Amino acid sequence: MSERPTRRGFATRPADAEQWIKAADAPPREVAASNFTARLTVDITPDLRGRIKIVAFQHGVTVADMLRALLEREFPPNDGATS
């Protein structure tokens, strides 16, 4: 039988281990699933998707959270508006 190749982890060790350990102490952000009752699908190019993911990673947020904030900023609720 042939030998299996050695597997390598996909993540590297953090440069600042202390900061990485302390980050785990931060409480998780709680968002009720009932707050999200609709799903939005948008066709984008793979290049744009990659750029969005990189920016979200650089800001330390998920793509979904970043896009929700962008949509809230661009489409604020109107006074007296109906949904």
Backbone as a ProteinNet text record, in pm:
[ID]
protein_1_A
[PRIMARY]
MSERPTRRGFATRPADAEQWIKAADAPPREVAASNFTARLTVDITPDLRGRIKIVAFQHGVTVADMLRALLEREFPPNDGATS
[TERTIARY]
83.4	0	87.5	34.8	110.9	85.1	183.8	172.5	91	16.3	-59.9	34.7	8	92	67.8	170	158	64.8	-32.9	-126.8	-71.3	-90.9	-50.4	-175.6	-170.2	-283.4	-303.2	-424.9	-453.3	-425.8	-410.9	-388.5	-246.5	-193.5	-61.9	-77.1	26.6	23	14.4	-58.4	-68.5	64.8	88.8	213.6	218.5	106.5	100.1	8.8	66.6	-11.2	-95	-44.2	-119	-248.2	-240.1	-359.3	-457.8	-408.2	-492.3	-566.9	-497.7	-560.8	-665.8	-633.9	-727.7	-851.4	-837	-949.8	-1056.5	-1016.9	-1113.2	-1201.3	-1158.1	-1235.9	-1350	-1349	-1454.1	-1586.3	-1694.5	-1823	-1871.8	-1932.3	-1983.4	-2100.7	-2110	-2219.5	-2345.4	-2449.6	-2573.1	-2671.9	-2715	-2814.3	-2920	-3041.8	-3150.1	-3176.8	-3190.5	-3217.8	-3350.4	-3443.1	-3573.2	-3562.7	-3450.7	-3431.9	-3417.6	-3375.7	-3350.7	-3458.2	-3551.3	-3662	-3660	-3561.2	-3552.5	-3407.6	-3390.6	-3257.3	-3246.2	-3133.9	-3111.1	-3002.8	-3030.7	-2933.1	-2893.2	-2762.6	-2710.9	-2603.9	-2611.6	-2510.4	-2394	-2275.2	-2153.8	-2043.4	-1939.6	-1827.2	-1742.8	-1671.3	-1581.5	-1477.5	-1433.3	-1335.6	-1392.8	-1514.7	-1578.2	-1602.4	-1646.5	-1667.7	-1538.9	-1429.1	-1300.1	-1261.9	-1284.3	-1252	-1337	-1465.5	-1553.8	-1504.8	-1469.5	-1423.2	-1294.9	-1204.9	-1077.8	-1103	-1188	-1217.2	-1284.6	-1378.4	-1445.3	-1343.3	-1253.6	-1150.1	-1060.3	-1022.9	-937.2	-1005.1	-1137.8	-1212.5	-1253.8	-1224.9	-1256	-1404.3	-1478.9	-1621.9	-1655.4	-1775.7	-1819.8	-1868.3	-1870.9	-1920.9	-2066.3	-2145.3	-2287.2	-2303.9	-2228	-2238.9	-2196.3	-2089.3	-2041.1	-2143.7	-2203.9	-2302	-2431.2	-2470.8	-2588.7	-2566.3	-2447.5	-2416	-2416.2	-2361.1	-2359.1	-2501.2	-2586.7	-2724.5	-2802.1	-2779.8	-2844.2	-2801.4	-2673.7	-2619.9	-2675	-2683.7	-2729.1	-2880.2	-2951.9	-3097.8	-3153.6	-3137.1	-3186.5	-3339	-3394.2	-3540.2	-3596.5	-3706.4	-3773.5	-3877.6	-3898.5	-4003.8	-4139.6	-4219.1	-4351.3	-4352	-4239.5	-4233.3	-4300	-4357.6	-4416.2	-4325	-4330	-4245.8	-4326.1
-118.9	0	124.7	227.5	351.7	429.4	506.9	587.8	712.1	753	877.3	996	1100.4	1220.3	1286.6	1352.1	1422.7	1540.7	1550.5	1662.3	1781	1895.5	2018.8	2096.3	2167.5	2249.6	2365.2	2410.1	2519.4	2654.8	2660	2787.3	2792.8	2910.8	2928.5	2982.4	2972.3	3023.5	3175.5	3231.6	3378	3441.2	3560.5	3630.3	3673.8	3719.5	3765.8	3671.3	3570.9	3467.9	3524.9	3621.5	3679.5	3744.1	3821.6	3887.5	3783.3	3679.2	3573.3	3503.4	3479.1	3412.8	3504.1	3632.3	3726.6	3746.8	3735.2	3753.3	3647.3	3531.2	3424.5	3458.9	3551.6	3590.4	3684.9	3742	3836.2	3761	3817.3	3747.6	3742.3	3632.4	3623.4	3717.1	3770	3860.8	3778.2	3812.7	3736.1	3804.8	3731.8	3781.4	3672.4	3707.9	3609.8	3574.6	3446.9	3402.1	3457.6	3486	3537.9	3679.8	3748.4	3882.4	3878.2	3764.8	3752.5	3662.4	3723.2	3646	3641	3702.3	3699.8	3679.3	3613.8	3590	3664.5	3730.9	3808.6	3739.1	3712.7	3649.6	3749.2	3767.8	3861.5	3789.7	3800.4	3741.4	3838.7	3792.6	3874.1	3789.3	3856	3783.4	3720	3614.6	3554.9	3655.2	3746.3	3846.9	3939.9	3986.9	4074	3999.5	3876.4	3795.8	3784.3	3761.5	3752.5	3882.7	3994.5	4124.8	4151.9	4115.4	4135	4051.7	3927.6	3839.6	3891.6	3943.7	3996.6	4117.4	4209.1	4329.2	4290.5	4197.7	4154.2	4094	4011.5	3951.5	4059.1	4157.7	4265.4	4346.2	4356.7	4430	4340.5	4212.6	4120.4	4092.4	4096.4	4068.4	3963.5	3909.3	3816.9	3896.1	3831.3	3896.2	3936.7	3849.9	3879.7	4004.1	4012.5	4129.5	4256.9	4247.3	4364.7	4411.8	4318	4355.7	4406.4	4350.2	4402.6	4548.4	4578.9	4716.7	4809.3	4763.8	4843.7	4872.1	4771.2	4790.1	4881.6	4868.2	4957.3	5102	5121.9	5256.1	5316.5	5236.7	5285.9	5299.6	5219	5219.1	5234.6	5354.5	5374.7	5368.9	5331	5329.4	5470.2	5482.8	5613.4	5627.3	5747.9	5772.1	5746.4	5662.8	5633.7	5537.8	5477.7	5384	5252.3	5186.8	5056	4950.6	4833	4725.9	4611.3
0	0	0	-55	-56.4	71.7	109.6	231.1	204.6	305.5	293.6	305.3	229.9	243.2	379.5	429.1	556.1	538.3	628.2	620.4	696.6	640.3	706.1	742.4	852.6	893.4	797.9	785.4	693.4	756	888.5	956.6	1011.4	1017.2	1076.1	1217.1	1293.8	1429.8	1428.1	1524.4	1528.4	1565.9	1513.6	1542.4	1688	1742.4	1880.9	1958.3	2021.2	2089.1	2203.2	2276.5	2388.9	2340.6	2234	2180.6	2129.3	2068.6	2015.5	2128.9	2239.9	2354.7	2417	2432.6	2493.1	2405.8	2274.7	2184.5	2208.6	2254.9	2282.5	2401.8	2488.1	2605	2571.6	2452.2	2414	2401.9	2457.7	2448.6	2304.8	2264.8	2127.4	2108	1988.6	1955.5	1936.4	2010.9	2002.9	1909.7	1810.4	1716.4	1704.8	1734.5	1725.5	1580.1	1554.5	1418.3	1368.3	1460	1418.9	1362.2	1387.2	1330.7	1179.3	1126.5	983.7	923.2	853.5	797.9	645.8	582.9	437.2	395.8	283.4	229.5	97.6	77	-44.5	-125.9	-251.3	-339.3	-446.3	-462.6	-561.5	-642.5	-773.6	-860.3	-873	-837.2	-848.1	-909.6	-955.1	-1014.5	-903.8	-935.2	-835.5	-785.1	-871.9	-831.9	-724.2	-745.1	-647.1	-516.1	-525.7	-405	-324.6	-393.4	-325.8	-257.7	-326	-266.5	-143.2	-150.1	-34.7	83.4	59	166.6	229.9	148.5	200.8	288.8	243.6	322.9	454.7	449.8	572.7	669.5	619.5	703.6	764.2	684.3	734	843.9	838.1	939.8	1056.9	1046.9	1155.5	1171.8	1061.9	1065.9	960.5	971.5	868.6	748	634.5	513.1	533.8	594.4	616.5	703.3	813.7	901.4	830.2	752.3	680.6	577.4	504.8	403.5	466.8	582.1	651.9	691	745.1	784.6	663.5	552.6	430.6	382.2	382.8	338.3	433.1	562.8	660.2	638.4	609.2	587.5	458.6	353.2	223.6	215	292.7	287.8	429.4	489	626	629.2	744.4	754.5	742.8	672.5	658.8	768.1	816.1	914.4	849.4	912.7	860.1	744.1	713	601.4	639.3	542.5	565.8	508.3	569.6	517.5	466.2
[MASK]
+++++++++++++++++++++++++++++++++++++++++++++++++++++++++++++++++++++++++++++++++++

